[in-house]
PDB file of C-alpha atoms in Angstrom:
ATOM      1  CA  ASN A   1      51.375-138.640 -90.471  1.00 87.00           C
ATOM      2  CA  PHE A   2      52.056-140.466 -87.212  1.00 94.00           C
ATOM      3  CA  VAL A   3      55.723-139.461 -87.182  1.00 97.00           C
ATOM      4  CA  GLU A   4      54.721-135.829 -86.657  1.00 95.00           C
ATOM      5  CA  ARG A   5      53.065-136.893 -83.401  1.00 96.00           C
ATOM      6  CA  VAL A   6      56.138-138.583 -81.925  1.00 97.00           C
ATOM      7  CA  THR A   7      59.161-136.683 -83.246  1.00 98.00           C
ATOM      8  CA  THR A   8      60.972-134.236 -81.009  1.00 98.00           C
ATOM      9  CA  ALA A   9      59.781-130.636 -81.218  1.00 97.00           C
ATOM     10  CA  ASN A  10      63.289-129.228 -80.838  1.00 97.00           C
ATOM     11  CA  GLU A  11      66.845-130.270 -81.571  1.00 98.00           C
ATOM     12  CA  TYR A  12      68.820-131.556 -78.585  1.00 98.00           C
ATOM     13  CA  ILE A  13      72.129-133.255 -77.816  1.00 98.00           C
ATOM     14  CA  TRP A  14      72.542-136.657 -76.163  1.00 98.00           C
ATOM     15  CA  ASN A  15      75.953-137.462 -74.616  1.00 98.00           C
ATOM     16  CA  ASN A  16      77.788-134.187 -74.996  1.00 97.00           C
ATOM     17  CA  GLU A  17      81.078-135.930 -74.138  1.00 97.00           C
ATOM     18  CA  GLY A  18      81.063-138.149 -77.229  1.00 98.00           C
ATOM     19  CA  VAL A  19      83.791-137.826 -79.854  1.00 98.00           C
ATOM     20  CA  LEU A  20      81.999-139.000 -83.016  1.00 99.00           C
ATOM     21  CA  LYS A  21      79.384-136.462 -84.069  1.00 99.00           C
ATOM     22  CA  ILE A  22      76.183-138.209 -85.172  1.00 99.00           C
ATOM     23  CA  ALA A  23      73.046-136.521 -86.496  1.00 99.00           C
ATOM     24  CA  LEU A  24      69.909-138.516 -85.714  1.00 99.00           C
ATOM     25  CA  VAL A  25      66.630-137.822 -87.497  1.00 99.00           C
ATOM     26  CA  ASP A  26      63.946-138.585 -84.920  1.00 99.00           C
ATOM     27  CA  CYS A  27      60.993-140.403 -86.461  1.00 98.00           C
ATOM     28  CA  GLY A  28      60.098-141.840 -83.043  1.00 97.00           C
ATOM     29  CA  VAL A  29      63.481-142.826 -81.633  1.00 96.00           C
ATOM     30  CA  LYS A  30      63.762-145.022 -78.547  1.00 92.00           C
ATOM     31  CA  TYR A  31      66.252-144.153 -75.851  1.00 93.00           C
ATOM     32  CA  ASN A  32      68.062-147.460 -76.243  1.00 91.00           C
ATOM     33  CA  ILE A  33      69.214-146.387 -79.695  1.00 94.00           C
ATOM     34  CA  LEU A  34      70.690-143.232 -78.192  1.00 96.00           C
ATOM     35  CA  ARG A  35      72.300-145.280 -75.417  1.00 94.00           C
ATOM     36  CA  ASN A  36      73.830-147.726 -77.903  1.00 94.00           C
ATOM     37  CA  LEU A  37      75.378-144.858 -79.832  1.00 97.00           C
ATOM     38  CA  ALA A  38      76.557-143.107 -76.665  1.00 98.00           C
ATOM     39  CA  ILE A  39      78.436-146.151 -75.365  1.00 96.00           C
ATOM     40  CA  ARG A  40      80.236-146.187 -78.711  1.00 97.00           C
ATOM     41  CA  ASN A  41      81.596-142.714 -77.981  1.00 98.00           C
ATOM     42  CA  CYS A  42      79.058-140.788 -80.052  1.00 99.00           C
ATOM     43  CA  LYS A  43      77.730-137.301 -79.428  1.00 99.00           C
ATOM     44  CA  ILE A  44      74.224-137.409 -80.879  1.00 99.00           C
ATOM     45  CA  HIS A  45      72.492-134.341 -82.279  1.00 99.00           C
ATOM     46  CA  VAL A  46      68.804-135.295 -82.369  1.00 99.00           C
ATOM     47  CA  PHE A  47      66.733-133.454 -84.985  1.00 99.00           C
ATOM     48  CA  PRO A  48      62.977-133.325 -85.670  1.00 99.00           C
ATOM     49  CA  SER A  49      61.833-135.464 -88.582  1.00 98.00           C
ATOM     50  CA  ASN A  50      61.261-132.388 -90.767  1.00 98.00           C
ATOM     51  CA  VAL A  51      64.927-131.364 -90.618  1.00 98.00           C
ATOM     52  CA  SER A  52      66.476-130.374 -93.944  1.00 98.00           C
ATOM     53  CA  SER A  53      69.673-131.828 -95.328  1.00 98.00           C
ATOM     54  CA  ASP A  54      71.287-128.378 -95.071  1.00 98.00           C
ATOM     55  CA  GLU A  55      70.539-128.219 -91.346  1.00 98.00           C
ATOM     56  CA  ILE A  56      72.175-131.606 -90.874  1.00 98.00           C
ATOM     57  CA  LEU A  57      75.191-130.738 -93.015  1.00 98.00           C
ATOM     58  CA  ASN A  58      75.656-127.481 -91.079  1.00 98.00           C
ATOM     59  CA  ILE A  59      76.833-129.425 -88.012  1.00 98.00           C
ATOM     60  CA  ASN A  60      79.334-131.384 -90.148  1.00 98.00           C
ATOM     61  CA  PRO A  61      78.377-134.810 -88.760  1.00 99.00           C
ATOM     62  CA  ASP A  62      80.524-137.916 -89.015  1.00 99.00           C
ATOM     63  CA  GLY A  63      77.413-140.036 -89.591  1.00 99.00           C
ATOM     64  CA  VAL A  64      73.628-139.837 -89.786  1.00 99.00           C
ATOM     65  CA  VAL A  65      70.930-142.118 -88.358  1.00 99.00           C
ATOM     66  CA  PHE A  66      67.305-142.317 -89.488  1.00 99.00           C
ATOM     67  CA  SER A  67      65.405-143.770 -86.553  1.00 98.00           C
ATOM     68  CA  PRO A  68      62.470-146.141 -86.203  1.00 96.00           C
ATOM     69  CA  GLY A  69      58.978-144.710 -86.114  1.00 96.00           C
ATOM     70  CA  PRO A  70      55.333-145.443 -86.836  1.00 96.00           C
ATOM     71  CA  GLY A  71      53.340-145.651 -90.034  1.00 94.00           C
ATOM     72  CA  ASP A  72      53.835-145.636 -93.781  1.00 97.00           C
ATOM     73  CA  PRO A  73      57.060-144.160 -95.213  1.00 97.00           C
ATOM     74  CA  VAL A  74      55.028-142.726 -98.107  1.00 97.00           C
ATOM     75  CA  HIS A  75      53.701-140.146 -95.643  1.00 96.00           C
ATOM     76  CA  ASN A  76      57.208-138.877 -94.903  1.00 97.00           C
ATOM     77  CA  GLN A  77      58.287-137.426 -98.229  1.00 97.00           C
ATOM     78  CA  GLY A  78      60.182-134.559 -96.617  1.00 97.00           C
ATOM     79  CA  THR A  79      62.310-136.985 -94.626  1.00 98.00           C
ATOM     80  CA  VAL A  80      62.848-139.101 -97.744  1.00 98.00           C
ATOM     81  CA  ALA A  81      64.066-136.000 -99.596  1.00 98.00           C
ATOM     82  CA  THR A  82      66.477-135.225 -96.763  1.00 98.00           C
ATOM     83  CA  ALA A  83      67.758-138.798 -96.819  1.00 98.00           C
ATOM     84  CA  SER A  84      68.199-138.680-100.594  1.00 97.00           C
ATOM     85  CA  SER A  85      70.754-135.920-100.209  1.00 96.00           C
ATOM     86  CA  ILE A  86      72.417-137.222 -97.046  1.00 98.00           C
ATOM     87  CA  VAL A  87      73.074-140.843 -98.095  1.00 97.00           C
ATOM     88  CA  ARG A  88      75.199-139.695-101.001  1.00 94.00           C
ATOM     89  CA  LYS A  89      77.504-137.673 -98.752  1.00 95.00           C
ATOM     90  CA  ILE A  90      77.730-139.158 -95.241  1.00 98.00           C
ATOM     91  CA  PRO A  91      77.768-142.668 -93.689  1.00 98.00           C
ATOM     92  CA  THR A  92      74.149-143.466 -92.857  1.00 98.00           C
ATOM     93  CA  LEU A  93      72.285-145.961 -90.679  1.00 98.00           C
ATOM     94  CA  GLY A  94      68.577-146.702 -91.101  1.00 98.00           C
ATOM     95  CA  ILE A  95      66.508-148.714 -88.622  1.00 96.00           C
ATOM     96  CA  CYS A  96      62.902-149.888 -89.172  1.00 96.00           C
ATOM     97  CA  LEU A  97      61.036-146.888 -90.628  1.00 97.00           C
ATOM     98  CA  GLY A  98      64.440-145.296 -91.166  1.00 98.00           C
ATOM     99  CA  HIS A  99      65.384-148.325 -93.271  1.00 98.00           C
ATOM    100  CA  GLN A 100      62.310-147.818 -95.452  1.00 98.00           C
ATOM    101  CA  ILE A 101      63.023-144.091 -95.751  1.00 98.00           C
ATOM    102  CA  ILE A 102      66.579-144.763 -96.933  1.00 98.00           C
ATOM    103  CA  ALA A 103      65.357-147.356 -99.428  1.00 98.00           C
ATOM    104  CA  ARG A 104      62.818-144.921-100.878  1.00 98.00           C
ATOM    105  CA  ALA A 105      65.462-142.185-100.950  1.00 98.00           C
ATOM    106  CA  LEU A 106      67.534-144.440-103.213  1.00 97.00           C
ATOM    107  CA  GLY A 107      64.627-145.156-105.551  1.00 97.00           C
ATOM    108  CA  ALA A 108      63.135-148.328-104.065  1.00 98.00           C
ATOM    109  CA  SER A 109      59.439-148.862-103.386  1.00 98.00           C
ATOM    110  CA  THR A 110      57.672-149.973-100.221  1.00 98.00           C
ATOM    111  CA  TYR A 111      54.380-151.784 -99.746  1.00 97.00           C
ATOM    112  CA  LYS A 112      51.944-152.760 -97.014  1.00 97.00           C
ATOM    113  CA  LEU A 113      52.430-156.278 -95.673  1.00 96.00           C
ATOM    114  CA  LYS A 114      49.435-158.606 -95.669  1.00 94.00           C
ATOM    115  CA  PHE A 115      50.471-159.593 -92.156  1.00 92.00           C
ATOM    116  CA  GLY A 116      52.564-157.078 -90.249  1.00 93.00           C
ATOM    117  CA  HIS A 117      55.624-158.214 -88.337  1.00 94.00           C
ATOM    118  CA  ARG A 118      54.904-157.908 -84.606  1.00 94.00           C
ATOM    119  CA  GLY A 119      56.761-159.476 -81.707  1.00 90.00           C
ATOM    120  CA  GLY A 120      60.165-160.547 -80.476  1.00 85.00           C
ATOM    121  CA  ASN A 121      60.826-163.840 -82.254  1.00 89.00           C
ATOM    122  CA  HIS A 122      61.215-163.177 -85.988  1.00 92.00           C
ATOM    123  CA  PRO A 123      64.056-165.206 -87.568  1.00 94.00           C
ATOM    124  CA  VAL A 124      66.224-163.116 -89.884  1.00 94.00           C
ATOM    125  CA  GLN A 125      69.116-164.489 -91.922  1.00 96.00           C
ATOM    126  CA  ASP A 126      72.277-162.601 -92.767  1.00 95.00           C
ATOM    127  CA  LEU A 127      72.707-163.610 -96.414  1.00 97.00           C
ATOM    128  CA  ASN A 128      76.461-163.061 -96.325  1.00 94.00           C
ATOM    129  CA  SER A 129      77.348-165.154 -93.270  1.00 95.00           C
ATOM    130  CA  GLY A 130      74.312-167.443 -93.243  1.00 96.00           C
ATOM    131  CA  LYS A 131      73.815-166.684 -89.552  1.00 93.00           C
ATOM    132  CA  VAL A 132      70.235-166.494 -88.294  1.00 92.00           C
ATOM    133  CA  TYR A 133      69.239-163.856 -85.751  1.00 90.00           C
ATOM    134  CA  ILE A 134      66.101-163.791 -83.643  1.00 89.00           C
ATOM    135  CA  THR A 135      64.778-160.257 -83.920  1.00 90.00           C
ATOM    136  CA  ALA A 136      62.157-157.968 -82.432  1.00 89.00           C
ATOM    137  CA  GLN A 137      59.895-156.313 -85.003  1.00 92.00           C
ATOM    138  CA  ASN A 138      56.895-154.009 -85.126  1.00 92.00           C
ATOM    139  CA  HIS A 139      56.096-152.790 -88.622  1.00 95.00           C
ATOM    140  CA  GLY A 140      53.429-153.106 -91.288  1.00 95.00           C
ATOM    141  CA  TYR A 141      55.411-152.103 -94.391  1.00 97.00           C
ATOM    142  CA  ALA A 142      58.417-153.519 -96.225  1.00 98.00           C
ATOM    143  CA  VAL A 143      60.835-152.680 -99.033  1.00 98.00           C
ATOM    144  CA  ASP A 144      59.793-154.188-102.368  1.00 98.00           C
ATOM    145  CA  GLU A 145      62.433-156.538-103.752  1.00 97.00           C
ATOM    146  CA  THR A 146      60.885-156.672-107.234  1.00 95.00           C
ATOM    147  CA  ASP A 147      62.076-153.216-108.276  1.00 92.00           C
ATOM    148  CA  LEU A 148      65.256-152.523-106.318  1.00 96.00           C
ATOM    149  CA  PRO A 149      67.324-149.882-108.123  1.00 96.00           C
ATOM    150  CA  ALA A 150      70.847-150.594-109.312  1.00 93.00           C
ATOM    151  CA  GLY A 151      73.401-150.562-106.518  1.00 96.00           C
ATOM    152  CA  LEU A 152      71.108-151.736-103.731  1.00 97.00           C
ATOM    153  CA  ILE A 153      71.889-155.205-102.380  1.00 97.00           C
ATOM    154  CA  VAL A 154      69.723-157.260-100.036  1.00 98.00           C
ATOM    155  CA  THR A 155      71.729-158.301 -96.963  1.00 97.00           C
ATOM    156  CA  HIS A 156      69.073-159.842 -94.684  1.00 97.00           C
ATOM    157  CA  LYS A 157      65.802-161.700 -95.195  1.00 98.00           C
ATOM    158  CA  ASN A 158      62.933-162.746 -92.958  1.00 97.00           C
ATOM    159  CA  LEU A 159      62.782-166.534 -92.853  1.00 97.00           C
ATOM    160  CA  ASN A 160      59.039-166.543 -92.194  1.00 96.00           C
ATOM    161  CA  ASP A 161      57.896-164.729 -95.334  1.00 96.00           C
ATOM    162  CA  GLY A 162      61.041-163.948 -97.335  1.00 97.00           C
ATOM    163  CA  THR A 163      60.716-160.172 -97.053  1.00 98.00           C
ATOM    164  CA  ILE A 164      63.700-157.833 -97.030  1.00 98.00           C
ATOM    165  CA  GLU A 165      65.194-157.173 -93.590  1.00 97.00           C
ATOM    166  CA  GLY A 166      68.385-155.371 -94.564  1.00 97.00           C
ATOM    167  CA  ILE A 167      70.091-153.621 -97.463  1.00 98.00           C
ATOM    168  CA  ARG A 168      73.429-152.084 -98.333  1.00 96.00           C
ATOM    169  CA  HIS A 169      74.738-150.183-101.326  1.00 97.00           C
ATOM    170  CA  GLU A 170      77.554-151.197-103.657  1.00 96.00           C
ATOM    171  CA  GLU A 171      79.197-147.777-103.463  1.00 96.00           C
ATOM    172  CA  LEU A 172      77.588-145.676-100.726  1.00 97.00           C
ATOM    173  CA  PRO A 173      78.386-146.127 -96.987  1.00 97.00           C
ATOM    174  CA  ILE A 174      74.964-147.318 -95.848  1.00 97.00           C
ATOM    175  CA  VAL A 175      73.814-149.792 -93.204  1.00 94.00           C
ATOM    176  CA  SER A 176      70.059-150.370 -93.151  1.00 96.00           C
ATOM    177  CA  ILE A 177      67.925-152.910 -91.286  1.00 96.00           C
ATOM    178  CA  GLN A 178      64.195-153.447 -90.883  1.00 96.00           C
ATOM    179  CA  TYR A 179      64.240-155.022 -87.420  1.00 92.00           C
ATOM    180  CA  HIS A 180      64.924-153.510 -84.000  1.00 85.00           C
ATOM    181  CA  SER A 181      68.621-153.455 -83.247  1.00 75.00           C
ATOM    182  CA  GLU A 182      68.334-152.449 -79.618  1.00 58.00           C
ATOM    183  CA  ALA A 183      65.217-154.110 -78.177  1.00 52.00           C
ATOM    184  CA  ALA A 184      65.263-154.423 -74.399  1.00 47.00           C
ATOM    185  CA  PRO A 185      63.873-156.554 -73.018  1.00 46.00           C
ATOM    186  CA  GLY A 186      64.238-158.656 -76.139  1.00 51.00           C
ATOM    187  CA  PRO A 187      66.912-160.149 -78.410  1.00 51.00           C
ATOM    188  CA  LEU A 188      70.240-158.492 -77.652  1.00 57.00           C
ATOM    189  CA  ASP A 189      72.396-160.120 -80.355  1.00 63.00           C
ATOM    190  CA  ASN A 190      71.448-157.526 -82.968  1.00 69.00           C
ATOM    191  CA  ALA A 191      73.313-154.526 -81.548  1.00 82.00           C
ATOM    192  CA  TYR A 192      76.212-155.445 -83.862  1.00 86.00           C
ATOM    193  CA  ILE A 193      74.579-153.168 -86.425  1.00 91.00           C
ATOM    194  CA  PHE A 194      75.821-150.174 -84.431  1.00 94.00           C
ATOM    195  CA  ASP A 195      79.369-151.539 -84.634  1.00 94.00           C
ATOM    196  CA  GLN A 196      79.057-151.865 -88.414  1.00 94.00           C
ATOM    197  CA  PHE A 197      77.832-148.279 -88.614  1.00 97.00           C
ATOM    198  CA  ILE A 198      80.708-146.992 -86.477  1.00 97.00           C
ATOM    199  CA  GLU A 199      83.171-148.846 -88.719  1.00 96.00           C
ATOM    200  CA  LEU A 200      81.742-146.976 -91.719  1.00 96.00           C
ATOM    201  CA  VAL A 201      81.946-143.674 -89.856  1.00 97.00           C
ATOM    202  CA  GLN A 202      85.590-144.224 -88.922  1.00 96.00           C
ATOM    203  CA  LYS A 203      86.785-145.213 -92.407  1.00 88.00           C
TER     204      LYS A 203
END
C-alpha cells in the first residue's frame, strides 16, 4: 500500500485562522491543495489515511476532502469504508485517488488503465457546459463506467480515451474529479473545483 508510505503520521492543522472547518484525509496530499483551500477561508484538519469516520465526525467538519495519492484504490479499503460513511453525511470533495475512493465508497468499480494518464496536457470535457479543460494527470486507474450504481452521474470525460474524469451524485453533496485541480506549474484553469466544493459546503 503506497499510501501508507506518504500519508501524514499525525493529525495537524493548516491555516488555523480559517472559518470553514475542513477535514482532509491525506492519501499523499500536495501543499497546493492545502493552499487552495486556505485562500478560500478554510481551516484544514489533516488526518492520516487510516482515520475513521468517527474521528472525522468528532471535529464536526463543514466539509471533507479525500486527497490525491499513489497506487490502486483497492489497496485502501479502510479509507473507502471511511468515505462510505462520510459522503452520506457531509459535503465531500475527491481528487485523483480520492475520486476513485469516493466512487468505490458509493459502489462503483475501478480498473487498471492499459495506458496510464501521465503529463500536463490531457483534454477533459465538462459534459454539462461542453467546455474543454487541459488538465495535469498522473494515475494508472480509473472508475468503471459500465457498472456505475444508481445516483452516480458522469460529469467529465477524457477526450483521448473516453474514460471518466469526474462524477457527482443526484442526491448527495459530492464533487469528485480524476485530474489534478491545483497543478503548479501546470494548467491553472481547473481550480474552479474548489469553488464548487465551497458552494456545497456553504449551502
